[in-house]
Coordinates of C-alpha atoms in Angstrom, one line a residue:
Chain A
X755 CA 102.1 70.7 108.6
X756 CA 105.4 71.9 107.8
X757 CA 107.8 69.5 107.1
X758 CA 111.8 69.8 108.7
X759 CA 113.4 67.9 106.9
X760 CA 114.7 69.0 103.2
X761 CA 112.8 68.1 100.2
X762 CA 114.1 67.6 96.5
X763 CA 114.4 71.3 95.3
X764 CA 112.4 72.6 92.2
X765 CA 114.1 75.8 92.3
X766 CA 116.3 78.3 94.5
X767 CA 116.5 81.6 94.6
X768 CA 119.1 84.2 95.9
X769 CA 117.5 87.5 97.5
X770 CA 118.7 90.2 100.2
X771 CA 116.5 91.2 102.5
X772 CA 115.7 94.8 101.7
X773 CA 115.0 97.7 104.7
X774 CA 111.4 97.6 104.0
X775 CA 111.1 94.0 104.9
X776 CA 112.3 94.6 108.4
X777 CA 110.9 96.1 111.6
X778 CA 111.8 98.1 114.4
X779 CA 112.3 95.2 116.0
X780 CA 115.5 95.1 114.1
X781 CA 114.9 92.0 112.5
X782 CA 112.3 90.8 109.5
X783 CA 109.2 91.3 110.1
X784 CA 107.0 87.9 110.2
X785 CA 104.9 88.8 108.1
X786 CA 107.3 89.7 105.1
X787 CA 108.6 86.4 105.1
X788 CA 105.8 85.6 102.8
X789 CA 106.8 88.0 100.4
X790 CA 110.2 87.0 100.3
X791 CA 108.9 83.0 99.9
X792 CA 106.5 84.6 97.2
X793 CA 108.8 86.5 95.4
X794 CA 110.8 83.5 94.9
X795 CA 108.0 81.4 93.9
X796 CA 107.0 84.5 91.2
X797 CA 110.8 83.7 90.0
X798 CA 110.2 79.9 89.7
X799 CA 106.8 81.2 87.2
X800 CA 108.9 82.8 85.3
X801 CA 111.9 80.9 84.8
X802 CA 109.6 77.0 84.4
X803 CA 106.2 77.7 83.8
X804 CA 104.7 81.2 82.9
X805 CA 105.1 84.5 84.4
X806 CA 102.8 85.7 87.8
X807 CA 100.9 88.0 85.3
X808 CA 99.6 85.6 83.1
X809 CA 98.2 83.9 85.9
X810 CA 96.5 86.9 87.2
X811 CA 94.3 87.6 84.0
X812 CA 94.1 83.9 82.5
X813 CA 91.4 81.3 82.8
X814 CA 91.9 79.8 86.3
X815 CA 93.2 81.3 89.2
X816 CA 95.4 80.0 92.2
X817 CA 95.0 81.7 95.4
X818 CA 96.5 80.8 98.5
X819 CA 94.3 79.1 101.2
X820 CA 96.6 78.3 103.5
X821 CA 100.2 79.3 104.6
X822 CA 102.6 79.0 107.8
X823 CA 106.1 80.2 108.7
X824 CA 108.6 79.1 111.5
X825 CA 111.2 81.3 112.5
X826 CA 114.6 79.7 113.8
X827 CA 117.3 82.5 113.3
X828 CA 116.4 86.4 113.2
X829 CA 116.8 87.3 110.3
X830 CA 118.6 91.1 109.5
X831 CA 118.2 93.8 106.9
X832 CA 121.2 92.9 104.3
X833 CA 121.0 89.3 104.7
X834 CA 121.8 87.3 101.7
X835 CA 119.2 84.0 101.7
X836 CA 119.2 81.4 99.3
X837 CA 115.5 80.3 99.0
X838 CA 114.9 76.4 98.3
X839 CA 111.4 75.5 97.0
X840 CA 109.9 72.2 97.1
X841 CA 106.6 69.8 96.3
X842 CA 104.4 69.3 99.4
X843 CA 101.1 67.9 98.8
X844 CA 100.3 67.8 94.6
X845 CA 96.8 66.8 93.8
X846 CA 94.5 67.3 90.7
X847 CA 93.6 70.9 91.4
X848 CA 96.0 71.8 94.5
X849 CA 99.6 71.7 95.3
X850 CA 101.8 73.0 98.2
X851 CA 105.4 74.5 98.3
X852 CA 107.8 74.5 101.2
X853 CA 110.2 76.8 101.3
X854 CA 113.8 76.6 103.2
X855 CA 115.1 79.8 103.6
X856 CA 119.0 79.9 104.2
X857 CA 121.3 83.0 105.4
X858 CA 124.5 82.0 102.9
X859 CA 127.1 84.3 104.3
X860 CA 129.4 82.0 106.0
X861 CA 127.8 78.4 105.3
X862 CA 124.1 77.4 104.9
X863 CA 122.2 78.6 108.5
X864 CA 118.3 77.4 107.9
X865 CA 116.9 80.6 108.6
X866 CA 113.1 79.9 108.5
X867 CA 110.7 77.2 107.1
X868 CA 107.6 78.4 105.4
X869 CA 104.9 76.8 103.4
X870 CA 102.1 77.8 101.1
X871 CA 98.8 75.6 99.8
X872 CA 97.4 77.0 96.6
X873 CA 94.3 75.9 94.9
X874 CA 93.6 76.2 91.1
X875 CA 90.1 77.6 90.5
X876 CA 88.1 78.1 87.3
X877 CA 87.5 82.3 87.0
X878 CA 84.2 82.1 85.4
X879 CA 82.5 78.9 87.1
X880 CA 84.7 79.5 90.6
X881 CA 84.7 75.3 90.7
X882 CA 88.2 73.3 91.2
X883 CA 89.9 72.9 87.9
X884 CA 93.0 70.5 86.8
X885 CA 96.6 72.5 87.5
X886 CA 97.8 73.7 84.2
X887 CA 100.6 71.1 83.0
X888 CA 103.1 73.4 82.5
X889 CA 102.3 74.7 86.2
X890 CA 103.4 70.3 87.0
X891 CA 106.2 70.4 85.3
X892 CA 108.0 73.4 86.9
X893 CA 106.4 71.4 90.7
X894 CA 107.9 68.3 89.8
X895 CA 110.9 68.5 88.1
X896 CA 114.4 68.9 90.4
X897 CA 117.3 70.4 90.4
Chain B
X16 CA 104.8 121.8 96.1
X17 CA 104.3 120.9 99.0
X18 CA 102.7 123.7 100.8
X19 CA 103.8 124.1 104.9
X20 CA 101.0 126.5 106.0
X21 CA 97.9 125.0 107.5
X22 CA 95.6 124.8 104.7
X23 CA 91.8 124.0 105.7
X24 CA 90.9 120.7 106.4
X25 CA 88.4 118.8 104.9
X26 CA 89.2 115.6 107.1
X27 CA 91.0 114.3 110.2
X28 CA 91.9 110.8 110.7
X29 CA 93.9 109.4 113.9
X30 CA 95.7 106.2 114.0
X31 CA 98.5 104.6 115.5
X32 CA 102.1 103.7 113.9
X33 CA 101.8 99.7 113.7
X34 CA 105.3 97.3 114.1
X35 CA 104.7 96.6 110.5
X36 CA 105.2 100.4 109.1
X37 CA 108.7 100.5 110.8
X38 CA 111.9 99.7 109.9
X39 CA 114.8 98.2 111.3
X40 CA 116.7 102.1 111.5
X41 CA 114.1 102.0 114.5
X42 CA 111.3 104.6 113.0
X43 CA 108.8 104.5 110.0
X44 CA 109.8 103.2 106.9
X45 CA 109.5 106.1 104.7
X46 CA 107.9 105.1 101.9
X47 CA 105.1 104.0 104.5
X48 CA 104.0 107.0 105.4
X49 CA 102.1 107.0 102.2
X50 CA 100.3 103.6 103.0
X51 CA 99.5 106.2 106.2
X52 CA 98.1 109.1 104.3
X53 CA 96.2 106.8 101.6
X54 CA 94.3 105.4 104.5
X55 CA 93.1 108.3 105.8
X56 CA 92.3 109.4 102.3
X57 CA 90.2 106.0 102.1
X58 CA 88.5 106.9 105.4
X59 CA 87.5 110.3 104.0
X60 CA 86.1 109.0 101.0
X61 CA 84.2 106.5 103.5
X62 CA 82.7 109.5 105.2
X63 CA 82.1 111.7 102.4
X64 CA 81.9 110.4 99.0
X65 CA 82.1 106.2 98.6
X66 CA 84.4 103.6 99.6
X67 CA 87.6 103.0 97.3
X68 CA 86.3 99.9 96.2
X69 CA 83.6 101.6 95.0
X70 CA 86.2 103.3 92.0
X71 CA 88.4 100.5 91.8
X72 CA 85.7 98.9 89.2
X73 CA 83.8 102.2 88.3
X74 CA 83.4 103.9 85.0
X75 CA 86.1 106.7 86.0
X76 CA 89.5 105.3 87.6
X77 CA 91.8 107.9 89.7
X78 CA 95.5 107.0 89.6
X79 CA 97.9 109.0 91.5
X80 CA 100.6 110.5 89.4
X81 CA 102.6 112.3 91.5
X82 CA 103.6 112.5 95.7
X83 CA 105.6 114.3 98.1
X84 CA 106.7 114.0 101.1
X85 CA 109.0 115.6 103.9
X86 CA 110.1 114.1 107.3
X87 CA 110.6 116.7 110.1
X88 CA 110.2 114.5 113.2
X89 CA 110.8 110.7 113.7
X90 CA 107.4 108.5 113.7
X91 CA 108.0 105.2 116.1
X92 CA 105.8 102.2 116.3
X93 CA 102.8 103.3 118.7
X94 CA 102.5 106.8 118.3
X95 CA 99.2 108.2 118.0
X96 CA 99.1 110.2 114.8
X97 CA 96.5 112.8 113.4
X98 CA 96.6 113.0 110.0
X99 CA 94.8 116.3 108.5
X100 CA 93.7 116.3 104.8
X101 CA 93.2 119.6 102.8
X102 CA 92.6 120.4 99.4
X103 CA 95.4 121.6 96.7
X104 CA 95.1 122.2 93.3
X105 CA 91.1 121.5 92.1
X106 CA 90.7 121.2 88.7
X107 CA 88.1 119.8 86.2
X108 CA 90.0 116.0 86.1
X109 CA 92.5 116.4 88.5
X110 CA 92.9 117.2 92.6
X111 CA 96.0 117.3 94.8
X112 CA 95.5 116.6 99.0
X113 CA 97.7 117.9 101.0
X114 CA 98.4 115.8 104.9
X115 CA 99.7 117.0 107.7
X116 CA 100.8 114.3 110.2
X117 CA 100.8 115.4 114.0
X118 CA 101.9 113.2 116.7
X119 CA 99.2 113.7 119.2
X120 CA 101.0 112.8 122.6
X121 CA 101.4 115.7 125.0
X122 CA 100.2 118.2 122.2
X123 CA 100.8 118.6 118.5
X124 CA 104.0 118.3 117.0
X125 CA 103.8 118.7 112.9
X126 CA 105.8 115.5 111.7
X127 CA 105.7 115.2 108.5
X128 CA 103.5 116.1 105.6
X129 CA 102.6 114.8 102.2
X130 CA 101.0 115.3 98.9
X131 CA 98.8 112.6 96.5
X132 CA 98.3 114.5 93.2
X133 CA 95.2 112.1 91.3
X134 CA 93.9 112.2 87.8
X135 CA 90.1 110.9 87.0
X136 CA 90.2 108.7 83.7
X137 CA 87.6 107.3 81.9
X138 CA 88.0 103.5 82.3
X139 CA 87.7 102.6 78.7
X140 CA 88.6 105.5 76.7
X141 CA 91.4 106.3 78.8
X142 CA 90.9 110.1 78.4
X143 CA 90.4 112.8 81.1
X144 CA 87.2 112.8 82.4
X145 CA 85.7 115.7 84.6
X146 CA 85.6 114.3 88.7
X147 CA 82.2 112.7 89.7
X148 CA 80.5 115.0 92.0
X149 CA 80.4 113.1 95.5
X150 CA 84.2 113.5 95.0
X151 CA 84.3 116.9 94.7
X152 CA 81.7 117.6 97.4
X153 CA 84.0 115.4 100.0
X154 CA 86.9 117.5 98.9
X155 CA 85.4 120.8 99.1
X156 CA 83.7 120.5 102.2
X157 CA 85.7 121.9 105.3
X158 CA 85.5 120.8 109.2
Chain C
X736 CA 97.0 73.9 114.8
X737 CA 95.0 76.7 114.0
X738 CA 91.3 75.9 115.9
X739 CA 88.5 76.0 113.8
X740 CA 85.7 76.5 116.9
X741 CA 85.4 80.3 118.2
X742 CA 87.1 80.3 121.6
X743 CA 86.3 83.3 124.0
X744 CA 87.4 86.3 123.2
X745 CA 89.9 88.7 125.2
X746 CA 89.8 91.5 122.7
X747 CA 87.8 92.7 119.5
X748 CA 89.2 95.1 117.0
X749 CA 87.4 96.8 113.6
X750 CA 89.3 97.2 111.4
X751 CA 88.6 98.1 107.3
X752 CA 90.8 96.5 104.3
X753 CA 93.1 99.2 102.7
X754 CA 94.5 99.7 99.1
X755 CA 97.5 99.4 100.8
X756 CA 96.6 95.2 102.0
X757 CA 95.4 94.7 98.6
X758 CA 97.3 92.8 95.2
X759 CA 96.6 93.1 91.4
X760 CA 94.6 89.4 91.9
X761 CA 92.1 92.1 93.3
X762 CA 92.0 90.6 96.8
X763 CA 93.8 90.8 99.8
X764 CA 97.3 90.0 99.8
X765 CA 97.9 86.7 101.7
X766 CA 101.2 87.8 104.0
X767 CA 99.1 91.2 104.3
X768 CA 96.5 89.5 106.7
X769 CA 99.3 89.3 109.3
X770 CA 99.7 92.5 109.3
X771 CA 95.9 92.9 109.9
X772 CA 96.4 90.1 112.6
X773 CA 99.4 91.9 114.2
X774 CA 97.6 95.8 114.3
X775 CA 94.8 94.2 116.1
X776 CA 97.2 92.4 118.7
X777 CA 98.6 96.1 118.8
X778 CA 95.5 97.2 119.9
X779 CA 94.9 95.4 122.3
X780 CA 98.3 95.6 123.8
X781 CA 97.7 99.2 124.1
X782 CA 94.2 98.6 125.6
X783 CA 94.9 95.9 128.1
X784 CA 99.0 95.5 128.2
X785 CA 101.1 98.2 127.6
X786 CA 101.9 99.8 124.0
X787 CA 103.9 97.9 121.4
X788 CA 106.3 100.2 121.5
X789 CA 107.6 99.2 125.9
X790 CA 108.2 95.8 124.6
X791 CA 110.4 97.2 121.5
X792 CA 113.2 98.7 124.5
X793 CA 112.2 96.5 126.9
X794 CA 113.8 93.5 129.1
X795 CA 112.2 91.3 127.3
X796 CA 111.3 90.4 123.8
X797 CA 108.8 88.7 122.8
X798 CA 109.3 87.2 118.5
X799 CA 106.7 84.8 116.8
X800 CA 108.5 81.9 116.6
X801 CA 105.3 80.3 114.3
X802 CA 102.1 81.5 112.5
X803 CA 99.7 80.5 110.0
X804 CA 96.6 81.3 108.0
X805 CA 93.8 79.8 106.9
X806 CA 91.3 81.7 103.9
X807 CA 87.9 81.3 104.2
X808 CA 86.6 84.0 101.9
X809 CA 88.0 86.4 99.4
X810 CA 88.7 90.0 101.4
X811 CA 88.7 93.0 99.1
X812 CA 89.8 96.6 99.7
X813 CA 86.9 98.6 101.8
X814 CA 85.7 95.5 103.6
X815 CA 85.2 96.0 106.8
X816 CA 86.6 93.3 109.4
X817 CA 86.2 92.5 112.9
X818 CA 89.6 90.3 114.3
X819 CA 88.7 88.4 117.3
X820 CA 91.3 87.5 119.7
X821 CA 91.7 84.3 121.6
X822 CA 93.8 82.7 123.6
X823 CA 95.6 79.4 122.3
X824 CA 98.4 77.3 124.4
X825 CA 99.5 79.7 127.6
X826 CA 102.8 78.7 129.1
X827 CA 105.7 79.8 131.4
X828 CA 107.7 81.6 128.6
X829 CA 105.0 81.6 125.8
X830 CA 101.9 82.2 124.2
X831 CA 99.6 81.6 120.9
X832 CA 97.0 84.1 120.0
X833 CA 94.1 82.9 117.7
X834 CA 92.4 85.3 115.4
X835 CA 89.1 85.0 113.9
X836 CA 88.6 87.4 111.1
X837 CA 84.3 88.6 110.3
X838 CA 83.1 90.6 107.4
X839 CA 80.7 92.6 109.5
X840 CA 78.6 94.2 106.3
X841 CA 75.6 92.0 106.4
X842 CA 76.1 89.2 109.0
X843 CA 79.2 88.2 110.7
X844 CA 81.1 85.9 107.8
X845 CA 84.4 84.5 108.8
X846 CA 86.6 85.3 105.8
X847 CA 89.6 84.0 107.6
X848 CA 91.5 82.6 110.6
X849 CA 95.4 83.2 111.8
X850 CA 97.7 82.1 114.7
X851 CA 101.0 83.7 116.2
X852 CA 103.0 81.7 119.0
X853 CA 105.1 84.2 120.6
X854 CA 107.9 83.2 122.8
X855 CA 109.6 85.3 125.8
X856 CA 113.2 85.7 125.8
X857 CA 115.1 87.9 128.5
X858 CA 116.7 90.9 125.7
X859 CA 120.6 90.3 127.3
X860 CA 120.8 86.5 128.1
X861 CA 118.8 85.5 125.0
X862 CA 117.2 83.2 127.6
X863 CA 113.2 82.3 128.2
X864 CA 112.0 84.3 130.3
X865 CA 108.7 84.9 132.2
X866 CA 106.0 86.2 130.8
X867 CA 105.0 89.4 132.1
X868 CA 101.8 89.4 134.3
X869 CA 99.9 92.6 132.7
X870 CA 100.4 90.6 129.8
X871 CA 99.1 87.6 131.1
X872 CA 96.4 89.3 132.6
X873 CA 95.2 90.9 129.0
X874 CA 95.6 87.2 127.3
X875 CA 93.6 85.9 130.0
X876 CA 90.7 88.5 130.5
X877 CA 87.7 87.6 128.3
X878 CA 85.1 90.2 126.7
Chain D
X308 CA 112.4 119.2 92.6
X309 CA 112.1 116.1 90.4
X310 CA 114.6 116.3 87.0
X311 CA 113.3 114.9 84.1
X312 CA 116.6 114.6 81.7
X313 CA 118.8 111.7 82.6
X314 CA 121.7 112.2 84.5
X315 CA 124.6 110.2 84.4
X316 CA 123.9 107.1 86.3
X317 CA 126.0 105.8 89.3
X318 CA 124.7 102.3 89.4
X319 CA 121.7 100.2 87.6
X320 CA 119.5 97.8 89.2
X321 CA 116.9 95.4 87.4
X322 CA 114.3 93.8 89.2
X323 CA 111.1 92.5 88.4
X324 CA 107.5 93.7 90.1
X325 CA 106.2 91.0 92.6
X326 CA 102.8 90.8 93.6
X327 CA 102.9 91.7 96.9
X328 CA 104.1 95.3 95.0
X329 CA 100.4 95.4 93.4
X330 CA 97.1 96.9 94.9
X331 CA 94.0 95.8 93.5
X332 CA 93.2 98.4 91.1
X333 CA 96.0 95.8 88.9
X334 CA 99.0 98.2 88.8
X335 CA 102.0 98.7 91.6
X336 CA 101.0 100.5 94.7
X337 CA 102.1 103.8 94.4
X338 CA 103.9 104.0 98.1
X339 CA 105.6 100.7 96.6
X340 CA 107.6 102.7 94.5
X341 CA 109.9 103.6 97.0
X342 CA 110.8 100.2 98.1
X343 CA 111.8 99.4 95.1
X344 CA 114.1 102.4 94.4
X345 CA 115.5 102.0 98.3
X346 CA 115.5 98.0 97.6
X347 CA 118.4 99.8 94.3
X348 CA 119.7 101.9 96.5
X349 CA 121.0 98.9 99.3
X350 CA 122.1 97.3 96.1
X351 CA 124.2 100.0 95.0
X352 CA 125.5 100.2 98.8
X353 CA 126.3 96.7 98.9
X354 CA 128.1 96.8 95.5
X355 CA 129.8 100.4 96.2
X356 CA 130.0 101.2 99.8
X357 CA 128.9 99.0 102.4
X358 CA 125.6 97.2 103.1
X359 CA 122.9 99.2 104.9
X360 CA 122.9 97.4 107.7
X361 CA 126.7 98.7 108.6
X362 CA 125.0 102.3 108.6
X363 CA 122.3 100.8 110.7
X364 CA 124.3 100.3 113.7
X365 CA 127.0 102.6 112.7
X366 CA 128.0 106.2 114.2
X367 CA 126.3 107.9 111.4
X368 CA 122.5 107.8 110.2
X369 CA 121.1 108.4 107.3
X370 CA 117.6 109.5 107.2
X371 CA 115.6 110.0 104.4
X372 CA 113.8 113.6 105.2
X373 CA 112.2 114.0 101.5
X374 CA 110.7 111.9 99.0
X375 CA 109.3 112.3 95.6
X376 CA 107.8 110.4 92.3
X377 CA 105.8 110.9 89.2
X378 CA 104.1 107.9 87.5
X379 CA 104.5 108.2 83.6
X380 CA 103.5 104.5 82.5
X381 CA 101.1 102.1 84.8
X382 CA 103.4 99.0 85.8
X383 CA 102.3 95.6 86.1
X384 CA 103.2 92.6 87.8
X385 CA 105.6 90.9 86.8
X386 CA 107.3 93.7 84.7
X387 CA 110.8 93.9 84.6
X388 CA 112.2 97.1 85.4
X389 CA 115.6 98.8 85.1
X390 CA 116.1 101.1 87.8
X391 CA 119.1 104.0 86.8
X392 CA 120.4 106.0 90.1
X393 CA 122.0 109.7 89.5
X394 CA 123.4 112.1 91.9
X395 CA 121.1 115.2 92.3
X396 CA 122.3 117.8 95.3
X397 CA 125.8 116.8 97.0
X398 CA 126.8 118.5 100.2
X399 CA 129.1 117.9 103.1
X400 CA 125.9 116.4 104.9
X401 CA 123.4 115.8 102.5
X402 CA 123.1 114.2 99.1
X403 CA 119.7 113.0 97.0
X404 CA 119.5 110.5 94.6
X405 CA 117.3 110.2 91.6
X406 CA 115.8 107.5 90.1
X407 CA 114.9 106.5 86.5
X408 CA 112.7 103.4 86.6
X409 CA 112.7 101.9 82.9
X410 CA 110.1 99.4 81.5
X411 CA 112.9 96.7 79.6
X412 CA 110.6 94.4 77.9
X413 CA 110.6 95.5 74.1
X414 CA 113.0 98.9 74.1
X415 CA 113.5 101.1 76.9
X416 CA 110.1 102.7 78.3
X417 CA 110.0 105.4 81.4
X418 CA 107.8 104.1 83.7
X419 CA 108.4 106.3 86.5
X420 CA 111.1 108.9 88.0
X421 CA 111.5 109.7 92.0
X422 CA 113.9 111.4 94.3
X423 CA 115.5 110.3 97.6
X424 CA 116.9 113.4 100.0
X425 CA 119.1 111.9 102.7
X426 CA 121.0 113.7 105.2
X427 CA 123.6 112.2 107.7
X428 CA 123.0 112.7 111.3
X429 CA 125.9 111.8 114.0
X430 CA 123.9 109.2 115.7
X431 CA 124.8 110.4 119.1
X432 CA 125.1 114.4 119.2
X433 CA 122.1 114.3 116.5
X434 CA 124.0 117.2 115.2
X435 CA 124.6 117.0 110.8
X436 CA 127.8 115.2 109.9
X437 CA 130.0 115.0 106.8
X438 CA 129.3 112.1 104.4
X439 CA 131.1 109.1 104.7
X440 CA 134.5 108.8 102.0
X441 CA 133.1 105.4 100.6
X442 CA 129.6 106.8 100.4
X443 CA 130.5 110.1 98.3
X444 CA 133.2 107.8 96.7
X445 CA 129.6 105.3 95.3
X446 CA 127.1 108.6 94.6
X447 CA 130.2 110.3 92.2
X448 CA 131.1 107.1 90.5
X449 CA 129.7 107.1 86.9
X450 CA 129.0 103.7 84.7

């Protein structure tokens, strides 16, 4: 389950939290918090591995067969968050990220936790398949 | 253009607003309204021609190229909306539908309409290619 | 933690997979299937409750404070779903709503499974608060 | 209606596609578009006038009340784009923007052009207002 306390970072990423993200709740909508998380993992791809795309068309895939969230601070359109990702559980042909999501405007606030388990799968035989080592590298090195 | 007149319809589609087409301004995120409108175009093909998936890995693909839309009365979460489909321009490779979105609470009010303007494209040769029949039944037909 | 076994029931909604849910990995998008969750939760609110939309102006407020998501089977664009409600911990000030998602073409096969905890907070003292009982009632009615 | 020649720009944005932008016929979600160019437009804000959420809870709103786009190139996840905004229509209580959407990877590429049409609203008469100073100061700005 989702872990509190703060991992080693892989990678961080800055984003604000755009209008469409939000509801008329006024604040985030839960779901989007898994684009945001997402969209910063997509930014890790490209910056220590290989971009989203290549992914999307190569010879294994890596969807998502589990994910969770915690809210602890609404979260409002305009808000800068710095995004922290770090290694969960790595395994052979699976590996989870945790993601610390920070509002930055006046010191670090943890915002939300969230957490995604993806699976590497071979596109033509559909079995498990080893993660791609450039796909370890980017998990396990730290910043 | 957009056309304001009350154009025949070929289909009618209801649904209600959900939290996650608002925005935090309190009403429907704008560029929603055309995840509104595509899914009453996806119903319509249901009813009258084949489901979407059905062309998403077809011979023929049919990309939209161009859309419209106006905003004449604020959508909240929970309203009941009918959505009205009606043909535009018909050609040999190409078709525009027009919607007309009417809260339907304590009688019509016209809230906003919309335009999708589609090409049909042969998958592999990427060239126009004439509109496969079912398609131009559904859009043809009037209720 | 999300419940594997199929609790009863207080509400049942059909849904079918739009474009709109979809990504380019051809598939449901994985934050999308809140939304799914969320529409069906709407429903039922509407049904048994009162619409979304009281609870937006309201006294009270109700965030998710938690969810999470377990895929079972790909979902692709057209598919039609049934999302099964169920209740998970009841208390005082909160509630967790379990959601069992069915392909319905062909046999019931559960594609995936989801869980919101929502919390009650009073909208001017930002304290818990009571549940309301029509709510209570529509978590606690079985189908 | 939509212009076609580029207008001097006001501001620049570059972002890159993220999945969640997709639909699975492998391309962005053409409703999509508009979060992006909005998702430019709070950047400009931010970086010219004030963030959008000061205007959310201000004693102005600015609704969006038209919309428009033309797809020219099919764009892919994990495409970078450069997003140009230009002034269109100026008036005491309206302006629209326009919006230039630029393929960067290997020479400049239109991808796509739309069209924002906002109007400002007093938030509590509801009657049309004259643009904010800071806001007509950011749309006449050139770079």
């Amino acid at each position: 389950m989702i872990v509190n306390k703060v991992l080693p970072r892989f990678f961080s990423h800055i984003c604000d939290v755009p209008l469409s993200a939000t509801d008329a709740a006024g604040v985030l909508y839960f779901g989007r918090l898994f684009d945001l998380c997402h969209s910063a993992y997509e930014a890790a791809l490209r910056a220590g591995a290989k971009p989203l795309r290549a992914y999307l068309t190569g010879e294994i895939i890596l969807p998502i067969v589990r994910c969770e969230a915690q809210f602890k601070q609404p979260i409002y359109c305009s808000d800068s968050l710095r995004i922290d990702l770090s290694l969960g559980d790595l395994k052979d042909s699976s590996f989870q990220i945790h993601y610390h999501l920070y509002g930055v405007t006046g010191g670090d606030l943890l915002c939300a936790i969230a957490m995604t388990h993806h699976v590497c799968i071979d596109r033509h035989s559909r079995q498990r398949s080893s993660l791609p080592p450039e796909l370890v590298a980017m998990l396990t090195a730290s910043i």
